[in-house]
Amino acid sequence: SQKIEQNSEALNIQEGKTATLTCNYTNYSPAYLQWYRQDPGRGPVFLLLIRENEKEKRKERLKVTFDTTLKQSLFHITASQPADSATYLCAPGYSSASKIIFGSGTRLSIRP
Amino acid sequence: KAGVTQTPRYLIKTRGQQVTLSCSPISGHRSVSWYQQTPGQGLQFLFEYFSETQRNKGNFPGRFSGRQFSNSRSEMNVSTLELGDSALYLCASSWTGDAAEPAKNIQYFGAGTRLSVL
């Protein structure tokens, strides 16, 4: 079965630095990857989608990469701010199935 | 456009009881998925409904069931509640949940129902 791995430990970053979160998958190669942000007690919110034929996607201070050789996606937040503190979830998607399975998430804390 | 609405927001039940949670998707969305979230297990996929039919199912016991109505609204039922069922239950809707069109499979989540089983 598919396994999705994200940094299990919380990531603590100084404000202004770049935060980099990792999402690794095994076995089946996804056709695309979605990244979501979740704040405590709330539902996840969609951030970015990257397809397998795209190396990189950007949105404002966010950047996502997708390396099908390494079976990995990286999520970057540049010029990080305390308001970026949240849990970030990756979710690989497959062309053969409509269900979306989420990774366990990485908790990011940006300290002033 | 209104977002995904889940009711109730909070529920307290005792072991052995049953519970029904409700989800109203974004207007026009036809796919509804349910997830259970606990601190230890993260976001676990329960099932997905599309056009009133269960299209995908996660690895949960038969005590967990759901249905979808013709207006795409969905309900989830848990029978014979156990202490371990205490969790945040999240509903998400998408346009079609079409795997071939990733942009139509973006999940829009509700605020969730916090269930506590005593």
PDB file of C-alpha atoms in Angstrom, chain B:
ATOM      1  CA  LYS B   1     -20.370  31.311  -2.178  1.00  0.00           C
ATOM      2  CA  ALA B   2     -20.944  29.531   1.120  1.00  0.00           C
ATOM      3  CA  GLY B   3     -18.318  27.065   2.274  1.00  0.00           C
ATOM      4  CA  VAL B   4     -18.737  23.536   3.543  1.00  0.00           C
ATOM      5  CA  THR B   5     -21.031  23.437   6.546  1.00  0.00           C
ATOM      6  CA  GLN B   6     -20.852  20.746   9.182  1.00  0.00           C
ATOM      7  CA  THR B   7     -23.327  20.290  12.010  1.00  0.00           C
ATOM      8  CA  PRO B   8     -23.201  20.018  14.888  1.00  0.00           C
ATOM      9  CA  ARG B   9     -19.854  21.560  15.794  1.00  0.00           C
ATOM     10  CA  TYR B  10     -19.598  19.699  19.085  1.00  0.00           C
ATOM     11  CA  LEU B  11     -21.118  16.496  20.392  1.00  0.00           C
ATOM     12  CA  ILE B  12     -20.817  14.570  23.616  1.00  0.00           C
ATOM     13  CA  LYS B  13     -22.032  10.991  23.645  1.00  0.00           C
ATOM     14  CA  THR B  14     -21.598   7.955  25.844  1.00  0.00           C
ATOM     15  CA  ARG B  15     -20.305   4.552  24.883  1.00  0.00           C
ATOM     16  CA  GLY B  16     -22.808   2.402  23.064  1.00  0.00           C
ATOM     17  CA  GLN B  17     -24.809   5.285  21.657  1.00  0.00           C
ATOM     18  CA  GLN B  18     -24.989   6.181  18.008  1.00  0.00           C
ATOM     19  CA  VAL B  19     -24.405   9.534  16.338  1.00  0.00           C
ATOM     20  CA  THR B  20     -25.215  11.189  13.015  1.00  0.00           C
ATOM     21  CA  LEU B  21     -23.133  14.007  11.598  1.00  0.00           C
ATOM     22  CA  SER B  22     -24.214  16.223   8.742  1.00  0.00           C
ATOM     23  CA  CYS B  23     -22.315  17.916   5.924  1.00  0.00           C
ATOM     24  CA  SER B  24     -23.536  20.415   3.352  1.00  0.00           C
ATOM     25  CA  PRO B  25     -21.028  20.775   0.502  1.00  0.00           C
ATOM     26  CA  ILE B  26     -20.239  23.867  -1.508  1.00  0.00           C
ATOM     27  CA  SER B  27     -22.957  24.499  -4.077  1.00  0.00           C
ATOM     28  CA  GLY B  28     -22.154  22.614  -7.281  1.00  0.00           C
ATOM     29  CA  HIS B  29     -19.758  20.169  -5.635  1.00  0.00           C
ATOM     30  CA  ARG B  30     -20.808  16.583  -6.155  1.00  0.00           C
ATOM     31  CA  SER B  31     -18.127  14.664  -4.275  1.00  0.00           C
ATOM     32  CA  VAL B  32     -18.119  14.502  -0.480  1.00  0.00           C
ATOM     33  CA  SER B  33     -15.413  12.813   1.571  1.00  0.00           C
ATOM     34  CA  TRP B  34     -15.260  12.158   5.296  1.00  0.00           C
ATOM     35  CA  TYR B  35     -12.137  12.038   7.457  1.00  0.00           C
ATOM     36  CA  GLN B  36     -11.403  11.250  11.074  1.00  0.00           C
ATOM     37  CA  GLN B  37      -8.631  13.194  12.752  1.00  0.00           C
ATOM     38  CA  THR B  38      -7.007  12.238  16.040  1.00  0.00           C
ATOM     39  CA  PRO B  39      -3.712  13.471  17.521  1.00  0.00           C
ATOM     40  CA  GLY B  40      -2.121  10.064  17.194  1.00  0.00           C
ATOM     41  CA  GLN B  41      -3.382   8.964  13.776  1.00  0.00           C
ATOM     42  CA  GLY B  42      -3.605  12.172  11.818  1.00  0.00           C
ATOM     43  CA  LEU B  43      -6.186  12.584   9.075  1.00  0.00           C
ATOM     44  CA  GLN B  44      -7.685   9.199   8.222  1.00  0.00           C
ATOM     45  CA  PHE B  45      -9.899   8.701   5.161  1.00  0.00           C
ATOM     46  CA  LEU B  46     -13.314   7.213   5.976  1.00  0.00           C
ATOM     47  CA  PHE B  47     -15.235   7.222   2.702  1.00  0.00           C
ATOM     48  CA  GLU B  48     -16.172   9.251  -0.350  1.00  0.00           C
ATOM     49  CA  TYR B  49     -19.580   9.711  -1.932  1.00  0.00           C
ATOM     50  CA  PHE B  50     -20.387  10.823  -5.439  1.00  0.00           C
ATOM     51  CA  SER B  51     -23.858  10.966  -6.969  1.00  0.00           C
ATOM     52  CA  GLU B  52     -25.393   9.289  -3.930  1.00  0.00           C
ATOM     53  CA  THR B  53     -23.030   6.300  -4.231  1.00  0.00           C
ATOM     54  CA  GLN B  54     -20.093   5.357  -2.061  1.00  0.00           C
ATOM     55  CA  ARG B  55     -17.171   5.480  -4.463  1.00  0.00           C
ATOM     56  CA  ASN B  56     -14.241   4.892  -2.096  1.00  0.00           C
ATOM     57  CA  LYS B  57     -13.886   3.465   1.381  1.00  0.00           C
ATOM     58  CA  GLY B  58     -11.111   3.579   3.977  1.00  0.00           C
ATOM     59  CA  ASN B  59     -10.178   0.963   6.549  1.00  0.00           C
ATOM     60  CA  PHE B  60     -12.801   1.566   9.197  1.00  0.00           C
ATOM     61  CA  PRO B  61     -15.197  -0.944  10.783  1.00  0.00           C
ATOM     62  CA  GLY B  62     -18.767  -1.289   9.604  1.00  0.00           C
ATOM     63  CA  ARG B  63     -19.950   0.814  12.547  1.00  0.00           C
ATOM     64  CA  PHE B  64     -19.009   3.784  10.400  1.00  0.00           C
ATOM     65  CA  SER B  65     -21.422   4.400   7.569  1.00  0.00           C
ATOM     66  CA  GLY B  66     -22.590   7.253   5.437  1.00  0.00           C
ATOM     67  CA  ARG B  67     -24.910   8.329   2.721  1.00  0.00           C
ATOM     68  CA  GLN B  68     -25.369  11.115   0.244  1.00  0.00           C
ATOM     69  CA  PHE B  69     -28.610  12.707  -0.830  1.00  0.00           C
ATOM     70  CA  SER B  70     -29.662  13.930  -4.253  1.00  0.00           C
ATOM     71  CA  ASN B  71     -28.684  17.497  -3.340  1.00  0.00           C
ATOM     72  CA  SER B  72     -25.146  16.229  -2.511  1.00  0.00           C
ATOM     73  CA  ARG B  73     -25.607  16.759   1.222  1.00  0.00           C
ATOM     74  CA  SER B  74     -24.087  13.920   3.186  1.00  0.00           C
ATOM     75  CA  GLU B  75     -24.503  12.305   6.566  1.00  0.00           C
ATOM     76  CA  MET B  76     -22.152  10.071   8.486  1.00  0.00           C
ATOM     77  CA  ASN B  77     -23.334   7.655  11.146  1.00  0.00           C
ATOM     78  CA  VAL B  78     -21.365   5.892  13.842  1.00  0.00           C
ATOM     79  CA  SER B  79     -23.149   3.177  15.760  1.00  0.00           C
ATOM     80  CA  THR B  80     -22.204   1.581  19.086  1.00  0.00           C
ATOM     81  CA  LEU B  81     -19.769   4.333  19.963  1.00  0.00           C
ATOM     82  CA  GLU B  82     -16.448   3.465  21.558  1.00  0.00           C
ATOM     83  CA  LEU B  83     -14.082   5.674  23.545  1.00  0.00           C
ATOM     84  CA  GLY B  84     -11.622   5.529  20.669  1.00  0.00           C
ATOM     85  CA  ASP B  85     -14.145   7.190  18.353  1.00  0.00           C
ATOM     86  CA  SER B  86     -13.486  10.518  20.070  1.00  0.00           C
ATOM     87  CA  ALA B  87     -12.071  12.672  17.321  1.00  0.00           C
ATOM     88  CA  LEU B  88     -12.564  15.596  14.993  1.00  0.00           C
ATOM     89  CA  TYR B  89     -14.662  14.473  12.039  1.00  0.00           C
ATOM     90  CA  LEU B  90     -14.060  16.473   8.905  1.00  0.00           C
ATOM     91  CA  CYS B  91     -16.078  16.604   5.752  1.00  0.00           C
ATOM     92  CA  ALA B  92     -14.631  17.841   2.465  1.00  0.00           C
ATOM     93  CA  SER B  93     -16.295  18.506  -0.852  1.00  0.00           C
ATOM     94  CA  SER B  94     -14.884  18.788  -4.355  1.00  0.00           C
ATOM     95  CA  TRP B  95     -16.293  19.407  -7.805  1.00  0.00           C
ATOM     96  CA  THR B  96     -16.254  15.872  -9.068  1.00  0.00           C
ATOM     97  CA  GLY B  97     -13.422  14.151  -7.288  1.00  0.00           C
ATOM     98  CA  ASP B  98     -12.227  13.299 -10.777  1.00  0.00           C
ATOM     99  CA  ALA B  99      -8.773  11.804 -10.471  1.00  0.00           C
ATOM    100  CA  ALA B 100      -8.010  12.666 -14.093  1.00  0.00           C
ATOM    101  CA  GLU B 101      -8.614  16.363 -13.451  1.00  0.00           C
ATOM    102  CA  PRO B 102      -6.595  17.255 -10.335  1.00  0.00           C
ATOM    103  CA  ALA B 103      -7.991  20.765 -10.070  1.00  0.00           C
ATOM    104  CA  LYS B 104     -11.465  19.284  -9.670  1.00  0.00           C
ATOM    105  CA  ASN B 105     -10.252  17.058  -6.870  1.00  0.00           C
ATOM    106  CA  ILE B 106      -9.136  19.836  -4.539  1.00  0.00           C
ATOM    107  CA  GLN B 107     -10.716  19.223  -1.157  1.00  0.00           C
ATOM    108  CA  TYR B 108     -12.632  22.039   0.540  1.00  0.00           C
ATOM    109  CA  PHE B 109     -13.061  21.274   4.197  1.00  0.00           C
ATOM    110  CA  GLY B 110     -15.657  22.206   6.740  1.00  0.00           C
ATOM    111  CA  ALA B 111     -14.777  23.253  10.276  1.00  0.00           C
ATOM    112  CA  GLY B 112     -15.480  19.754  11.552  1.00  0.00           C
ATOM    113  CA  THR B 113     -17.527  18.128  14.279  1.00  0.00           C
ATOM    114  CA  ARG B 114     -15.707  17.483  17.537  1.00  0.00           C
ATOM    115  CA  LEU B 115     -17.071  14.230  18.982  1.00  0.00           C
ATOM    116  CA  SER B 116     -16.317  13.245  22.549  1.00  0.00           C
ATOM    117  CA  VAL B 117     -17.305   9.777  23.727  1.00  0.00           C
ATOM    118  CA  LEU B 118     -17.487   9.335  27.494  1.00  0.00           C
TER     119      LEU B 118
END
